Short mmCIF file of C-alpha atoms in Angstrom, two decimals:
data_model
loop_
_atom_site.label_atom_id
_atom_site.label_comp_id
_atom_site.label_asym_id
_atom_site.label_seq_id
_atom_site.Cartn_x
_atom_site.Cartn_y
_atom_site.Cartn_z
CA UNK A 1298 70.11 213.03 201.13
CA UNK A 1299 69.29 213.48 197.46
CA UNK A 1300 67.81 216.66 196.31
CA UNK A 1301 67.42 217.76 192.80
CA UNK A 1302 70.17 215.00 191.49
CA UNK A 1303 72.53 216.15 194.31
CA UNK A 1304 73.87 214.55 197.27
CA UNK A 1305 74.10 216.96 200.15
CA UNK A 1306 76.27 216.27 203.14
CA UNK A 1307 77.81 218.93 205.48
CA UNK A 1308 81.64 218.16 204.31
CA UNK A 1309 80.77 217.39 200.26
CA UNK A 1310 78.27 217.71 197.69
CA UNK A 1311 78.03 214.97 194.71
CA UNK A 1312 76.43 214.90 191.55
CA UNK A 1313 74.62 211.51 190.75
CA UNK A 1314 76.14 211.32 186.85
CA UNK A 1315 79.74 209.64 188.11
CA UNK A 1316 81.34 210.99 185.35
CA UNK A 1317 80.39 214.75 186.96
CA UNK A 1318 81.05 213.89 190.48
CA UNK A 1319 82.97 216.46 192.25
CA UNK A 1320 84.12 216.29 196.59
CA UNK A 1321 84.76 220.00 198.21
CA UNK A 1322 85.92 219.57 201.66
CA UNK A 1323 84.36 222.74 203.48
CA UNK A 1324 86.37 222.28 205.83
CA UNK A 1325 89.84 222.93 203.84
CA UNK A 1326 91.01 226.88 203.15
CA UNK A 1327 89.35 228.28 200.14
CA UNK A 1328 92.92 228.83 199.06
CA UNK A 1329 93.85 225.84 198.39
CA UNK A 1330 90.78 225.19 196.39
CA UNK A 1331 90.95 225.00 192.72
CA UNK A 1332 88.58 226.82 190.10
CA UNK A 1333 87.01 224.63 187.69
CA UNK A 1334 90.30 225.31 185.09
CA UNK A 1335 92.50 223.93 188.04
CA UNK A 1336 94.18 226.95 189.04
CA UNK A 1337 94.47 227.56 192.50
CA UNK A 1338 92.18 229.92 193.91
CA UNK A 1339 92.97 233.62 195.54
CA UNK A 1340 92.57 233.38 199.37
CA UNK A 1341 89.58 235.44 200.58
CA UNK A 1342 92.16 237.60 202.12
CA UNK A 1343 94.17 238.50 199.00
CA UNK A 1344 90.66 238.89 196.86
CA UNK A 1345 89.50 242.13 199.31
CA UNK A 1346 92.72 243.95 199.67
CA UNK A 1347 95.01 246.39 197.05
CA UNK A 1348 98.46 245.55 198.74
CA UNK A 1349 101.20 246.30 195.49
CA UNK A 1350 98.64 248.00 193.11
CA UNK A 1351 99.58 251.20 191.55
CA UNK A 1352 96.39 253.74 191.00
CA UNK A 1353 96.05 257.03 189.62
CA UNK A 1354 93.19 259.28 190.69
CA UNK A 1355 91.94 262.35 189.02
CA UNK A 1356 90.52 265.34 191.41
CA UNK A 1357 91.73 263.54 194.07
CA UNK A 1358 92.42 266.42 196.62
CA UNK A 1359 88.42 266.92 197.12
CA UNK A 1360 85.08 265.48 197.81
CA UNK A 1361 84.84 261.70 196.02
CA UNK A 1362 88.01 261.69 194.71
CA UNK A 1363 89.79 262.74 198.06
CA UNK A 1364 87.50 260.00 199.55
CA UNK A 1365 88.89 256.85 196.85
CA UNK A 1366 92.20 258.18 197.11
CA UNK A 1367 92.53 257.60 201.31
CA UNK A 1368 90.22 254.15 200.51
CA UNK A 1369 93.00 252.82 198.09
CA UNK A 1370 95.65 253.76 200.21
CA UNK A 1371 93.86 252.27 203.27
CA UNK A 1372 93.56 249.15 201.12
CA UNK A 1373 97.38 249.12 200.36
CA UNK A 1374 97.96 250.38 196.82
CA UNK A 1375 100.37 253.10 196.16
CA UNK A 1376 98.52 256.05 194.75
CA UNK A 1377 99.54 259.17 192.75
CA UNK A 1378 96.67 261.78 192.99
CA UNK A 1379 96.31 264.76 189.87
CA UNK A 1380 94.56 268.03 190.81
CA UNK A 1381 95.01 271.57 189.91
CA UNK A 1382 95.69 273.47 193.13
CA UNK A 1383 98.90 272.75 194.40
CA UNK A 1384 98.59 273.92 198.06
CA UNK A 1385 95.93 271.89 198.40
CA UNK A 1386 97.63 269.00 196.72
CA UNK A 1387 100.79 269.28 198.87
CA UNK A 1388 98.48 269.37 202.31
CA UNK A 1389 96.76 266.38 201.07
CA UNK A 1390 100.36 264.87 200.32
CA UNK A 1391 101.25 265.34 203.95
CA UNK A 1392 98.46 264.76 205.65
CA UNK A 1393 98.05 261.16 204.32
CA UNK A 1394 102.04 260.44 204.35
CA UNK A 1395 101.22 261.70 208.64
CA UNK A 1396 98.31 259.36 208.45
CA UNK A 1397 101.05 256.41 207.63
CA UNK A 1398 101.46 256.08 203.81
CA UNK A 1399 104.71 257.93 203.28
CA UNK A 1400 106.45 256.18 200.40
CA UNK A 1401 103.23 254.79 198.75
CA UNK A 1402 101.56 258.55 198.10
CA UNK A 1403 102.38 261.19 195.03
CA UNK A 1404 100.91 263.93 193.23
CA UNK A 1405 101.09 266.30 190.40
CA UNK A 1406 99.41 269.90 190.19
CA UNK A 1407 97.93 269.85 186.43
CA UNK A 1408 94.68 270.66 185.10
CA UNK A 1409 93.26 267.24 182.88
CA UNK A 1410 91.09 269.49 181.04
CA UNK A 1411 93.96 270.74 179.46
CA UNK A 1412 96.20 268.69 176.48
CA UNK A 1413 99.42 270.62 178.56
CA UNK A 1414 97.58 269.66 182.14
CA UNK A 1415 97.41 266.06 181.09
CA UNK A 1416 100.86 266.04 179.23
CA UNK A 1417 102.28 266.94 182.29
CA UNK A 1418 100.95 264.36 184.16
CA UNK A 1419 101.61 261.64 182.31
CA UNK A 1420 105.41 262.55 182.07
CA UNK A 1421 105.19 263.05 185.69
CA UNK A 1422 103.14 259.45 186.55
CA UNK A 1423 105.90 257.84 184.69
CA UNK A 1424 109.02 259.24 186.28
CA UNK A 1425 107.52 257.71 189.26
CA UNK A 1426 105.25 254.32 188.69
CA UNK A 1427 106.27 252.01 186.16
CA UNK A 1428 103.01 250.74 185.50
CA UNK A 1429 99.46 251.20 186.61
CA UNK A 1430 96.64 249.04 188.28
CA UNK A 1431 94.13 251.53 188.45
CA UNK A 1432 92.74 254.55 187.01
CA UNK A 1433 89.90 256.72 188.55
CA UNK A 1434 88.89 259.25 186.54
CA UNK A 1435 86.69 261.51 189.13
CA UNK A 1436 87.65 265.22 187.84
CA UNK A 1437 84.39 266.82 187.08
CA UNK A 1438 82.89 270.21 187.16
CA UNK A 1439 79.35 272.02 186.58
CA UNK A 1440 77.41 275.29 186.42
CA UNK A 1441 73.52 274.46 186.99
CA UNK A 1442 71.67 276.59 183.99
CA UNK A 1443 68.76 276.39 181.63
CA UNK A 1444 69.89 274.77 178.54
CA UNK A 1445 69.43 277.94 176.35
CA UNK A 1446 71.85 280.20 179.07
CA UNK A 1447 75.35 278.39 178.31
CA UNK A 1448 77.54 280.46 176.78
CA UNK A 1449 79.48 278.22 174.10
CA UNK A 1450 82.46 278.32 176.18
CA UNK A 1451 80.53 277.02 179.56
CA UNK A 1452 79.83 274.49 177.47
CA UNK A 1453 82.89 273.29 176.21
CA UNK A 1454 84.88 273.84 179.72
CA UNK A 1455 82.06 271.19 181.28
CA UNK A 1456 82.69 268.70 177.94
CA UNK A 1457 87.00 269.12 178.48
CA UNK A 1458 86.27 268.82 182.10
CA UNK A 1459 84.49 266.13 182.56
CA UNK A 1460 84.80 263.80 179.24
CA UNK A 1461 87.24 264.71 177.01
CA UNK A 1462 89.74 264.91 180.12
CA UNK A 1463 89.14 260.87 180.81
CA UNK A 1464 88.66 259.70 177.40
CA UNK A 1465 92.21 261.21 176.46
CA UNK A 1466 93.71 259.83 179.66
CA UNK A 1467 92.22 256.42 179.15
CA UNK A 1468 93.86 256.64 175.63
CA UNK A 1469 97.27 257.57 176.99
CA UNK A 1470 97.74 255.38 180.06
CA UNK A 1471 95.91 252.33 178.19
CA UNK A 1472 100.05 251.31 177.57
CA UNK A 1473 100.43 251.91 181.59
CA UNK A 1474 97.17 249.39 182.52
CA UNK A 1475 98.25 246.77 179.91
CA UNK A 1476 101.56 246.91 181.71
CA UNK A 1477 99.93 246.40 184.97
CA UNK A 1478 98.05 243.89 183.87
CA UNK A 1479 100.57 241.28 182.13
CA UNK A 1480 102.00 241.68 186.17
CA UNK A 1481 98.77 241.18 187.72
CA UNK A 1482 98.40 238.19 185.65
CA UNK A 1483 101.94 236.70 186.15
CA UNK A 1484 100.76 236.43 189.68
CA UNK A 1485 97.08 235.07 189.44
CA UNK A 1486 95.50 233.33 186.44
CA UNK A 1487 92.77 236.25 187.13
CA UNK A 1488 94.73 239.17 186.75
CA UNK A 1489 94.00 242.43 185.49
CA UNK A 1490 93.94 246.12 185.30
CA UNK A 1491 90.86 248.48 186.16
CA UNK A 1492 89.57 251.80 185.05
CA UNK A 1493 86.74 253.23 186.73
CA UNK A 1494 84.68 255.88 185.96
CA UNK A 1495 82.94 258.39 188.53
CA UNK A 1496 79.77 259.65 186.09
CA UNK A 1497 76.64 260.32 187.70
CA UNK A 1498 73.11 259.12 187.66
CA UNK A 1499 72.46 262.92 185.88
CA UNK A 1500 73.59 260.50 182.92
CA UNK A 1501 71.24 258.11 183.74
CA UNK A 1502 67.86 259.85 184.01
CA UNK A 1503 67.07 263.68 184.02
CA UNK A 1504 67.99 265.97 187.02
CA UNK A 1505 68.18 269.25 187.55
CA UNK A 1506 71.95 269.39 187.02
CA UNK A 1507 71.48 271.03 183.55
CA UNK A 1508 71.60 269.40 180.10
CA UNK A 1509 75.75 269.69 179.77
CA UNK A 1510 76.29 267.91 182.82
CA UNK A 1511 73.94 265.57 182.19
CA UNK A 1512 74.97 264.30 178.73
CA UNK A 1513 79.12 264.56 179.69
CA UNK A 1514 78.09 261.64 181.92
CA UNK A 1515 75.54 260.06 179.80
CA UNK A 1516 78.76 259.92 177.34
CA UNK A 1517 81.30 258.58 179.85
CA UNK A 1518 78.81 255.63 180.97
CA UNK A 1519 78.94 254.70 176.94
CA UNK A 1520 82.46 255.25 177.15
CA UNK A 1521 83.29 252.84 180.08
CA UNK A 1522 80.67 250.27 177.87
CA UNK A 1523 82.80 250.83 174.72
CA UNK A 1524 86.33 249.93 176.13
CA UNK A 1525 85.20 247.60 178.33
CA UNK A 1526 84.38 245.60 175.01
CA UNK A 1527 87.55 246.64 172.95
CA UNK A 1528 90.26 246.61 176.10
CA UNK A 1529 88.55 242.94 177.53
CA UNK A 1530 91.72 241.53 175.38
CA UNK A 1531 94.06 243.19 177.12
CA UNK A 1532 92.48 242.54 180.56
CA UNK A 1533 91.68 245.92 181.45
CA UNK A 1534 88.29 246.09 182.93
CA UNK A 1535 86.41 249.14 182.79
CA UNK A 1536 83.44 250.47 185.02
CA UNK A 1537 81.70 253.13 186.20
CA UNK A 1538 79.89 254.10 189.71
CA UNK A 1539 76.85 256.68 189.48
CA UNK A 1540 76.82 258.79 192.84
CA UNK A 1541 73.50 260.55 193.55
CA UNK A 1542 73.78 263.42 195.92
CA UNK A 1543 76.36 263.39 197.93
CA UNK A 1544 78.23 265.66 200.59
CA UNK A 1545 80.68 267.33 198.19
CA UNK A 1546 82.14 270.79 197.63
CA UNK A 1547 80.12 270.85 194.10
CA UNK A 1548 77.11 269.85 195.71
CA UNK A 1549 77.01 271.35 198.97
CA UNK A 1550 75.58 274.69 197.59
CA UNK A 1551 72.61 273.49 196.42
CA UNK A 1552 72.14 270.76 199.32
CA UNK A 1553 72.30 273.72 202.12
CA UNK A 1554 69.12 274.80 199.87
CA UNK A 1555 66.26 273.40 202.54
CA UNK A 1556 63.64 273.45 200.20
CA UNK A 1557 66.29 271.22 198.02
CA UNK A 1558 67.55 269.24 199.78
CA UNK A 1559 64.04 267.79 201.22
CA UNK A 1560 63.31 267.72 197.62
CA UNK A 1561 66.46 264.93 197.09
CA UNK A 1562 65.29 263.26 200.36
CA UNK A 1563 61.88 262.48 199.12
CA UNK A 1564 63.34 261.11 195.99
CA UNK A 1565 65.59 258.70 198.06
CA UNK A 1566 64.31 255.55 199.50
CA UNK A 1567 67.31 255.68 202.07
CA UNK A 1568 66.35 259.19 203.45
CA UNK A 1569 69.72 260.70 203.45
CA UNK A 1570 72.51 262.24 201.64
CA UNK A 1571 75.41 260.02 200.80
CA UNK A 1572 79.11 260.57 202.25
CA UNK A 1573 82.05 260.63 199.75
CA UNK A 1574 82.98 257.18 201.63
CA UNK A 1575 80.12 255.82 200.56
CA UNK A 1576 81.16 256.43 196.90
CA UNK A 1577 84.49 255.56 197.47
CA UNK A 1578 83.92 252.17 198.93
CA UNK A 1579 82.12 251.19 195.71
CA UNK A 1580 84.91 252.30 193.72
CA UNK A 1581 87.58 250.13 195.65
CA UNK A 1582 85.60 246.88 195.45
CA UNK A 1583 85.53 247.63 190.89
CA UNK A 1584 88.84 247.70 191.51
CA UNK A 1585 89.40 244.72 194.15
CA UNK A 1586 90.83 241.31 192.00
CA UNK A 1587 87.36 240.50 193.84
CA UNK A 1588 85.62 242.26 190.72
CA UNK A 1589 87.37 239.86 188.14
CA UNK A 1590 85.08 239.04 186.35
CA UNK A 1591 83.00 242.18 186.06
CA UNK A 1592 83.53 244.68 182.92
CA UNK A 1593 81.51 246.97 181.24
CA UNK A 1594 79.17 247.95 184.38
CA UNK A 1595 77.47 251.13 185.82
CA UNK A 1596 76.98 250.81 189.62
CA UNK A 1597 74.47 253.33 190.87
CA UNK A 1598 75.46 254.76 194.36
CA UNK A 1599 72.28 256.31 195.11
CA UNK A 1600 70.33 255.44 197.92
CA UNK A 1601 67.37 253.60 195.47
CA UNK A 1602 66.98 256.80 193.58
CA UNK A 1603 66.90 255.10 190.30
CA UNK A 1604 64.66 252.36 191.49
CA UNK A 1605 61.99 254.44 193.26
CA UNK A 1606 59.08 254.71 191.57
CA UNK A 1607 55.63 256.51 192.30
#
């Protein structure tokens, strides 16, 4: 049957122009399926999964970053996971090597707000990984104030927390992601290396976060826009995902707030407060060789926050 100067059949679908005529057999593995340059196509399979990537997540012993770190391993990529209390770090370490993922699991104690912290971890991350994959950079931190009550040095521990920390370590493992992507690409015509930013719809719109918080992820949205322009040549991809609310250690004292929390609820066309997983899930699939082709992105993980209107 003709439709709009197709021919549609259930096993193939033909142009009218001969010289554009194309046959897909349905019925065939999408693997074996060529894109349009003639490559062979990922299986469906290989597209949703990390097996053999090499990631490196920031603040990974808590809340969202605790969360991507047990999705990426779940997925199959070796991880090495940065945070600054080392107790915690090592329980973390053990209790995800019990859950099955000894051998594909490291860590460093180092603070990234710190030149020293991430010196450290970078001469650490190399003694162990050759290259990288991935880098999440979640480490972030807050104190909820009136603009006017920051003491300079609140303000600058928020700004080395949570920006300067992932701008410098986007700098320094930029020769790590390249790496990682000249061997994604040896393997798939598609190939490449991501970097994805955990910011905060606080940089989207106003909340009541305060204005420091606010603007350090305001800043790291332009940031993921910025490289995901200038690194496009090297095949790094760079994105960000903007959590709402969610059920983690730096939220939870303001969320056991009743009065609050209803007030987030109302403001969320879902109704409810998201889980770390949640988060984490979104961060995976920027990740996933299923993302290719997107760079330069902010994925809001918030329930329809941004979208609700009056």
């Amino acid at each position: 049957m003709w439709r709009h100067g197709f021919l549609f059949s259930p096993r193939c679908v033909f142009q009218r122009e001969p010289s554009l005529a194309k046959s897909v057999d349905f019925a065939r593995p999408s693997s074996i399926v060529p894109d349009m340059s003639g490559n062979p196509a990922p299986s469906p399979a290989s597209r949703w999964q990390l097996q053999g990537c090499r990631a490196l997540v920031t603040g990974g012993t808590r809340g969202i970053g605790q969360a991507v770190a047990a999705e990426l391993l779940g997925l199959g990529a070796e991880v090495f996971v940065v945070a600054r209390d080392p107790e915690r770090l090592q329980r973390c370490l053990g209790e995800w090597a019990e859950a099955g993922h000894a051998g594909r699991v490291h860590g460093c104690a180092a603070d990234v707000s710190l030149d020293s912290g991430r010196s450290k971890l970078l001469e650490q991350l190399r003694a162990r990984l050759p290259d990288l994959d991935i880098l999440v950079n979640n480490v972030g931190t807050n104190l909820r104030k009136a603009t006017t009550g920051y003491s300079e040095g609140e303000v600058r521990h928020i700004l080395e927390t949570n920006l300067i920390s992932s701008f410098e370590l986007c700098r320094r493992a930029q020769p790590l992601l390249c790496a990682g992507a000249q061997r994604s690409r040896a393997a798939a015509p598609t190939g490449t290396s991501a970097i994805v930013n955990v910011v905060s719809v606080a940089g989207l719109t106003h909340l009541r976060t305060g204005a420091p918080y606010g603007m350090t992820k305001a800043a790291l949205v332009q940031l993921t826009r910025n490289l995901a322009c200038e690194w496009a040549r090297d095949q790094i991809r760079v994105n960000a995902v903007a959590p709402w609310y969610t059920w983690t250690p730096l939220a939870q004292p303001v969320l056991e707030q009743e009065s609050y929390r209803t007030a987030v609820l109302e403001r969320t066309p879902l109704g409810r407060i998201a889980e770390a997983s949640e988060v984490a899930s979104a961060v995976a699939f920027l990740c996933m060789p299923a993302a290719s082709y997107i760079t330069g992105q902010c994925l809001a993980v918030d329930g329809g926050f941004t979208a609700y209107g009056f």
